[in-house]
């Protein structure tokens, strides 16, 4: 996914400027975490976590996964979807290219299919 000088690039730059958002991305990169676990790991209130996670989800940087515990209760866990981030300055314009894990899996599948000769 590439965001040239689009408004979306500004949103990505803005959220990455936020300390809590960066901490959430790093913490959730270790594996799926509940909001409570993120709150403890990032030393932030649950309200702060939910606000940042919502923005990160909107920008497709974090994914929400739903699990069912052994007692049947449902819970949400969050995991970083961001695999790579590249910032480029060309001709006086900043652009950001995001690589998400899903895209990398799709790229690998496409490469494998090409190697096998599948259409």
CSV table of N, CA and C in Angstrom, one decimal:
chain,number,residue,atom,x,y,z
A,1,UNK,N,0.9,-1.2,0.0
A,1,UNK,CA,0.0,0.0,0.0
A,1,UNK,C,0.9,1.2,0.0
A,2,UNK,N,0.7,2.1,-0.9
A,2,UNK,CA,1.6,3.3,-1.0
A,2,UNK,C,0.7,4.5,-0.8
A,3,UNK,N,1.1,5.4,0.0
A,3,UNK,CA,0.4,6.7,0.1
A,3,UNK,C,1.3,7.8,-0.2
A,4,UNK,N,1.2,8.3,-1.4
A,4,UNK,CA,2.0,9.4,-1.8
A,4,UNK,C,1.8,10.6,-1.0
A,5,UNK,N,1.6,11.8,-1.6
A,5,UNK,CA,1.4,13.0,-0.8
A,5,UNK,C,-0.1,13.1,-0.4
A,6,UNK,N,-0.8,12.0,-0.2
A,6,UNK,CA,-2.2,12.0,0.0
A,6,UNK,C,-2.5,12.4,1.5
A,7,UNK,N,-3.7,12.7,1.8
A,7,UNK,CA,-4.1,13.0,3.2
A,7,UNK,C,-3.9,11.8,4.1
A,8,UNK,N,-3.9,10.6,3.5
A,8,UNK,CA,-3.7,9.4,4.3
A,8,UNK,C,-2.2,9.4,4.8
A,9,UNK,N,-1.3,9.9,4.0
A,9,UNK,CA,0.1,9.9,4.4
A,9,UNK,C,0.2,10.8,5.7
A,10,UNK,N,-0.5,11.9,5.6
A,10,UNK,CA,-0.5,12.9,6.8
A,10,UNK,C,-1.0,12.2,8.0
A,11,UNK,N,-2.0,11.3,7.9
A,11,UNK,CA,-2.6,10.6,9.0
A,11,UNK,C,-1.6,9.6,9.6
A,12,UNK,N,-0.9,8.9,8.7
A,12,UNK,CA,0.1,7.9,9.1
A,12,UNK,C,1.3,8.7,9.8
A,13,UNK,N,1.8,9.8,9.3
A,13,UNK,CA,2.8,10.5,9.9
A,13,UNK,C,2.4,11.0,11.3
A,14,UNK,N,1.1,11.5,11.4
A,14,UNK,CA,0.6,12.0,12.6
A,14,UNK,C,0.5,10.9,13.7
A,15,UNK,N,0.0,9.8,13.4
A,15,UNK,CA,-0.2,8.7,14.4
A,15,UNK,C,1.2,8.2,14.8
A,16,UNK,N,2.1,8.1,13.9
A,16,UNK,CA,3.5,7.6,14.2
A,16,UNK,C,4.3,8.7,15.1
A,17,UNK,N,3.8,9.9,15.1
A,17,UNK,CA,4.4,10.9,15.9
A,17,UNK,C,4.0,10.8,17.4
A,18,UNK,N,3.0,10.0,17.6
A,18,UNK,CA,2.4,9.8,18.9
A,18,UNK,C,3.1,8.7,19.7
A,19,UNK,N,3.7,9.0,20.9
A,19,UNK,CA,4.4,8.0,21.7
A,19,UNK,C,3.6,6.8,21.9
A,20,UNK,N,2.4,6.9,22.4
A,20,UNK,CA,1.5,5.8,22.7
A,20,UNK,C,1.3,4.9,21.5
A,21,UNK,N,1.0,5.5,20.4
A,21,UNK,CA,0.8,4.7,19.2
A,21,UNK,C,2.0,3.9,18.8
A,22,UNK,N,3.2,4.4,18.9
A,22,UNK,CA,4.4,3.7,18.6
A,22,UNK,C,4.6,2.6,19.6
A,23,UNK,N,4.3,2.8,20.9
A,23,UNK,CA,4.5,1.8,21.9
A,23,UNK,C,3.5,0.7,21.7
A,24,UNK,N,2.3,1.0,21.3
A,24,UNK,CA,1.3,-0.1,21.0
A,24,UNK,C,1.7,-0.9,19.8
A,25,UNK,N,2.3,-0.3,18.7
A,25,UNK,CA,2.7,-1.0,17.6
A,25,UNK,C,3.9,-2.0,18.0
A,26,UNK,N,4.8,-1.5,18.8
A,26,UNK,CA,5.9,-2.4,19.2
A,26,UNK,C,5.4,-3.5,20.1
A,27,UNK,N,4.6,-3.2,21.1
A,27,UNK,CA,4.1,-4.2,22.0
A,27,UNK,C,3.2,-5.2,21.3
A,28,UNK,N,2.4,-4.8,20.4
A,28,UNK,CA,1.5,-5.7,19.7
A,28,UNK,C,2.2,-6.5,18.6
A,29,UNK,N,3.5,-6.1,18.3
A,29,UNK,CA,4.3,-6.9,17.4
A,29,UNK,C,4.8,-8.2,18.0
A,30,UNK,N,4.8,-8.2,19.3
A,30,UNK,CA,5.3,-9.4,20.0
A,30,UNK,C,4.3,-10.6,20.0
A,31,UNK,N,3.1,-10.2,19.6
A,31,UNK,CA,2.0,-11.2,19.5
A,31,UNK,C,0.7,-10.5,19.9
A,32,UNK,N,-0.4,-11.2,19.7
A,32,UNK,CA,-1.7,-10.6,20.1
A,32,UNK,C,-1.8,-10.2,21.5
A,33,UNK,N,-2.3,-9.0,21.8
A,33,UNK,CA,-2.4,-8.6,23.2
A,33,UNK,C,-3.8,-8.0,23.4
A,34,UNK,N,-4.4,-8.2,24.6
A,34,UNK,CA,-5.6,-7.5,24.9
A,34,UNK,C,-5.4,-6.0,25.2
A,35,UNK,N,-6.4,-5.3,25.2
A,35,UNK,CA,-6.3,-3.8,25.5
A,35,UNK,C,-5.7,-3.7,26.9
A,36,UNK,N,-6.2,-4.5,27.9
A,36,UNK,CA,-5.6,-4.4,29.2
A,36,UNK,C,-4.1,-4.7,29.3
A,37,UNK,N,-3.7,-5.7,28.5
A,37,UNK,CA,-2.3,-6.0,28.5
A,37,UNK,C,-1.5,-4.9,27.8
A,38,UNK,N,-2.1,-4.3,26.8
A,38,UNK,CA,-1.4,-3.1,26.1
A,38,UNK,C,-1.4,-1.9,27.1
A,39,UNK,N,-2.4,-1.8,27.9
A,39,UNK,CA,-2.5,-0.7,28.9
A,39,UNK,C,-1.3,-0.8,29.9
A,40,UNK,N,-1.1,-2.0,30.3
A,40,UNK,CA,-0.1,-2.3,31.3
A,40,UNK,C,1.3,-2.1,30.7
A,41,UNK,N,1.5,-2.7,29.5
A,41,UNK,CA,2.8,-2.7,28.8
A,41,UNK,C,3.2,-1.2,28.4
A,42,UNK,N,2.2,-0.4,28.0
A,42,UNK,CA,2.5,0.9,27.5
A,42,UNK,C,2.3,2.0,28.6
A,43,UNK,N,1.9,1.6,29.8
A,43,UNK,CA,1.7,2.5,30.9
A,43,UNK,C,0.7,3.6,30.5
A,44,UNK,N,-0.5,3.2,30.0
A,44,UNK,CA,-1.5,4.1,29.5
A,44,UNK,C,-2.8,3.6,29.9
A,45,UNK,N,-3.8,4.6,30.0
A,45,UNK,CA,-5.1,4.2,30.4
A,45,UNK,C,-5.8,3.4,29.3
A,46,UNK,N,-6.8,2.7,29.7
A,46,UNK,CA,-7.6,1.9,28.7
A,46,UNK,C,-8.2,2.8,27.6
A,47,UNK,N,-8.6,4.0,28.1
A,47,UNK,CA,-9.2,4.9,27.1
A,47,UNK,C,-8.2,5.3,26.1
A,48,UNK,N,-7.0,5.6,26.5
A,48,UNK,CA,-5.9,6.0,25.6
A,48,UNK,C,-5.6,4.9,24.6
A,49,UNK,N,-5.5,3.7,25.2
A,49,UNK,CA,-5.3,2.5,24.3
A,49,UNK,C,-6.3,2.3,23.3
A,50,UNK,N,-7.6,2.3,23.7
A,50,UNK,CA,-8.7,2.2,22.7
A,50,UNK,C,-8.7,3.3,21.6
A,51,UNK,N,-8.4,4.5,22.0
A,51,UNK,CA,-8.4,5.6,21.0
A,51,UNK,C,-7.3,5.4,20.0
A,52,UNK,N,-6.1,5.0,20.5
A,52,UNK,CA,-5.0,4.9,19.6
A,52,UNK,C,-5.2,3.6,18.7
A,53,UNK,N,-5.7,2.5,19.3
A,53,UNK,CA,-5.9,1.3,18.6
A,53,UNK,C,-6.9,1.5,17.5
A,54,UNK,N,-8.0,2.3,17.8
A,54,UNK,CA,-9.0,2.6,16.8
A,54,UNK,C,-8.4,3.3,15.6
A,55,UNK,N,-7.5,4.3,15.8
A,55,UNK,CA,-6.9,5.0,14.8
A,55,UNK,C,-5.9,4.1,14.0
A,56,UNK,N,-5.2,3.3,14.7
A,56,UNK,CA,-4.2,2.4,14.1
A,56,UNK,C,-5.0,1.4,13.2
A,57,UNK,N,-6.2,0.9,13.7
A,57,UNK,CA,-7.0,0.0,12.9
A,57,UNK,C,-7.5,0.7,11.6
A,58,UNK,N,-7.9,2.0,11.8
A,58,UNK,CA,-8.4,2.7,10.6
A,58,UNK,C,-7.3,2.9,9.5
A,59,UNK,N,-6.1,3.0,10.0
A,59,UNK,CA,-5.0,3.1,9.0
A,59,UNK,C,-4.4,1.7,8.6
A,60,UNK,N,-5.0,0.7,9.1
A,60,UNK,CA,-4.6,-0.7,8.8
A,60,UNK,C,-3.2,-1.1,9.3
A,61,UNK,N,-2.9,-0.5,10.4
A,61,UNK,CA,-1.6,-0.8,11.1
A,61,UNK,C,-1.7,-1.8,12.2
A,62,UNK,N,-2.9,-2.0,12.7
A,62,UNK,CA,-3.2,-3.0,13.7
A,62,UNK,C,-4.5,-3.7,13.3
A,63,UNK,N,-4.5,-5.0,13.6
A,63,UNK,CA,-5.6,-5.9,13.4
A,63,UNK,C,-6.2,-6.3,14.7
A,64,UNK,N,-7.5,-6.5,14.7
A,64,UNK,CA,-8.2,-7.0,15.9
A,64,UNK,C,-8.6,-8.5,15.6
A,65,UNK,N,-8.3,-9.3,16.6
A,65,UNK,CA,-8.6,-10.7,16.5
A,65,UNK,C,-9.5,-11.1,17.7
A,66,UNK,N,-10.5,-11.9,17.4
A,66,UNK,CA,-11.5,-12.3,18.4
A,66,UNK,C,-11.2,-13.7,18.8
A,67,UNK,N,-11.1,-13.9,20.2
A,67,UNK,CA,-10.9,-15.3,20.7
A,67,UNK,C,-12.0,-15.6,21.7
A,68,UNK,N,-12.1,-16.9,21.9
A,68,UNK,CA,-13.0,-17.4,22.9
A,68,UNK,C,-12.2,-18.2,23.9
A,69,UNK,N,-12.3,-17.8,25.2
A,69,UNK,CA,-11.6,-18.5,26.3
A,69,UNK,C,-12.3,-19.8,26.6
A,70,UNK,N,-11.6,-20.6,27.3
A,70,UNK,CA,-12.1,-21.9,27.7
A,70,UNK,C,-13.4,-21.8,28.4
A,71,UNK,N,-13.7,-20.7,29.1
A,71,UNK,CA,-15.0,-20.6,29.8
A,71,UNK,C,-16.1,-20.0,28.9
A,72,UNK,N,-15.8,-19.8,27.6
A,72,UNK,CA,-16.7,-19.4,26.7
A,72,UNK,C,-16.8,-17.8,26.5
A,73,UNK,N,-16.1,-17.1,27.3
A,73,UNK,CA,-16.1,-15.7,27.2
A,73,UNK,C,-15.3,-15.2,26.0
A,74,UNK,N,-15.8,-14.2,25.3
A,74,UNK,CA,-15.1,-13.6,24.1
A,74,UNK,C,-14.2,-12.5,24.5
A,75,UNK,N,-13.1,-12.3,23.8
A,75,UNK,CA,-12.3,-11.2,24.0
A,75,UNK,C,-11.6,-10.8,22.7
A,76,UNK,N,-11.2,-9.5,22.7
A,76,UNK,CA,-10.5,-9.0,21.6
A,76,UNK,C,-9.0,-8.9,21.9
A,77,UNK,N,-8.2,-9.2,20.9
A,77,UNK,CA,-6.8,-9.1,21.0
A,77,UNK,C,-6.3,-8.3,19.8
A,78,UNK,N,-5.2,-7.5,20.0
A,78,UNK,CA,-4.7,-6.7,18.9
A,78,UNK,C,-3.3,-7.1,18.5
A,79,UNK,N,-3.0,-7.1,17.3
A,79,UNK,CA,-1.7,-7.4,16.8
A,79,UNK,C,-1.3,-6.5,15.7
A,80,UNK,N,0.0,-6.2,15.6
A,80,UNK,CA,0.5,-5.2,14.6
A,80,UNK,C,0.4,-5.9,13.2
A,81,UNK,N,-0.1,-5.2,12.3
A,81,UNK,CA,-0.2,-5.6,10.9
A,81,UNK,C,0.9,-5.1,10.1
A,82,UNK,N,1.6,-4.1,10.6
A,82,UNK,CA,2.7,-3.4,9.9
A,82,UNK,C,3.9,-4.3,9.9
A,83,UNK,N,4.5,-4.5,8.7
A,83,UNK,CA,5.7,-5.3,8.6
A,83,UNK,C,6.9,-4.3,8.3
A,84,UNK,N,6.6,-3.3,7.5
A,84,UNK,CA,7.6,-2.4,7.1
A,84,UNK,C,7.0,-1.0,6.7
A,85,UNK,N,7.8,0.0,7.0
A,85,UNK,CA,7.4,1.4,6.7
A,85,UNK,C,8.6,2.1,6.0
A,86,UNK,N,8.3,2.7,4.9
A,86,UNK,CA,9.4,3.3,4.1
A,86,UNK,C,8.9,4.8,3.8
A,87,UNK,N,9.8,5.7,4.2
A,87,UNK,CA,9.5,7.1,3.9
A,87,UNK,C,10.5,7.6,2.8
A,88,UNK,N,9.9,8.3,1.8
A,88,UNK,CA,10.7,8.7,0.7
A,88,UNK,C,10.5,10.2,0.5
A,89,UNK,N,11.6,10.9,0.3
A,89,UNK,CA,11.5,12.4,0.0
A,89,UNK,C,12.0,12.5,-1.5
A,90,UNK,N,11.1,12.8,-2.4
A,90,UNK,CA,11.4,13.0,-3.8
A,90,UNK,C,10.7,14.2,-4.3
A,91,UNK,N,11.5,15.1,-5.0
A,91,UNK,CA,10.9,16.3,-5.6
A,91,UNK,C,10.1,17.1,-4.6
A,92,UNK,N,10.6,17.2,-3.4
A,92,UNK,CA,10.0,18.1,-2.4
A,92,UNK,C,8.7,17.5,-1.8
A,93,UNK,N,8.5,16.2,-2.0
A,93,UNK,CA,7.3,15.6,-1.5
A,93,UNK,C,7.6,14.3,-0.7
A,94,UNK,N,7.0,14.2,0.5
A,94,UNK,CA,7.2,13.0,1.3
A,94,UNK,C,6.1,12.0,1.0
A,95,UNK,N,6.6,10.8,0.9
A,95,UNK,CA,5.6,9.7,0.7
A,95,UNK,C,5.9,8.6,1.6
A,96,UNK,N,4.9,7.8,2.0
A,96,UNK,CA,5.1,6.7,2.9
A,96,UNK,C,4.6,5.4,2.2
A,97,UNK,N,5.3,4.4,2.3
A,97,UNK,CA,4.9,3.1,1.7
A,97,UNK,C,4.9,2.1,2.9
A,98,UNK,N,3.7,1.5,3.1
A,98,UNK,CA,3.5,0.6,4.2
A,98,UNK,C,3.4,-0.8,3.6
A,99,UNK,N,4.1,-1.7,4.3
A,99,UNK,CA,4.0,-3.1,4.0
A,99,UNK,C,3.3,-3.8,5.2
A,100,UNK,N,2.2,-4.5,4.9
A,100,UNK,CA,1.5,-5.2,5.9
A,100,UNK,C,1.8,-6.7,5.8
A,101,UNK,N,1.6,-7.4,6.9
A,101,UNK,CA,1.8,-8.8,6.9
A,101,UNK,C,1.0,-9.6,5.8
A,102,UNK,N,-0.3,-9.2,5.7
A,102,UNK,CA,-1.2,-9.8,4.7
A,102,UNK,C,-0.6,-9.6,3.3
A,103,UNK,N,-0.1,-8.4,3.0
A,103,UNK,CA,0.4,-8.2,1.7
A,103,UNK,C,1.7,-9.0,1.4
A,104,UNK,N,2.5,-9.2,2.5
A,104,UNK,CA,3.7,-10.0,2.3
A,104,UNK,C,3.3,-11.5,2.0
A,105,UNK,N,2.3,-12.0,2.8
A,105,UNK,CA,1.8,-13.3,2.5
A,105,UNK,C,1.2,-13.5,1.1
A,106,UNK,N,0.5,-12.5,0.7
A,106,UNK,CA,-0.1,-12.5,-0.7
A,106,UNK,C,1.0,-12.4,-1.7
A,107,UNK,N,2.1,-11.6,-1.5
A,107,UNK,CA,3.2,-11.6,-2.4
A,107,UNK,C,3.9,-12.9,-2.5
A,108,UNK,N,4.1,-13.6,-1.3
A,108,UNK,CA,4.8,-14.9,-1.3
A,108,UNK,C,3.9,-15.9,-2.1
A,109,UNK,N,2.6,-15.9,-1.9
A,109,UNK,CA,1.7,-16.8,-2.6
A,109,UNK,C,1.8,-16.6,-4.1
A,110,UNK,N,1.8,-15.3,-4.5
A,110,UNK,CA,1.9,-15.0,-5.9
A,110,UNK,C,3.2,-15.4,-6.5
A,111,UNK,N,4.3,-15.2,-5.7
A,111,UNK,CA,5.6,-15.6,-6.2
A,111,UNK,C,5.6,-17.2,-6.3
A,112,UNK,N,5.1,-17.9,-5.3
A,112,UNK,CA,5.1,-19.3,-5.4
A,112,UNK,C,4.3,-19.8,-6.6
A,113,UNK,N,3.1,-19.2,-6.8
A,113,UNK,CA,2.3,-19.6,-7.9
A,113,UNK,C,3.0,-19.3,-9.3
A,114,UNK,N,3.7,-18.2,-9.3
A,114,UNK,CA,4.5,-17.9,-10.6
A,114,UNK,C,5.6,-19.0,-10.8
A,115,UNK,N,6.3,-19.4,-9.7
A,115,UNK,CA,7.3,-20.4,-9.8
A,115,UNK,C,6.8,-21.8,-10.2
A,116,UNK,N,5.5,-22.1,-9.8
A,116,UNK,CA,4.9,-23.3,-10.1
A,116,UNK,C,4.2,-23.2,-11.5
A,117,UNK,N,4.1,-22.0,-12.0
A,117,UNK,CA,3.4,-21.9,-13.3
A,117,UNK,C,1.9,-21.8,-13.2
A,118,UNK,N,1.4,-21.6,-12.0
A,118,UNK,CA,-0.1,-21.4,-11.8
A,118,UNK,C,-0.5,-20.1,-12.3
A,119,UNK,N,-1.8,-20.0,-12.8
A,119,UNK,CA,-2.4,-18.7,-13.3
A,119,UNK,C,-3.2,-18.1,-12.2
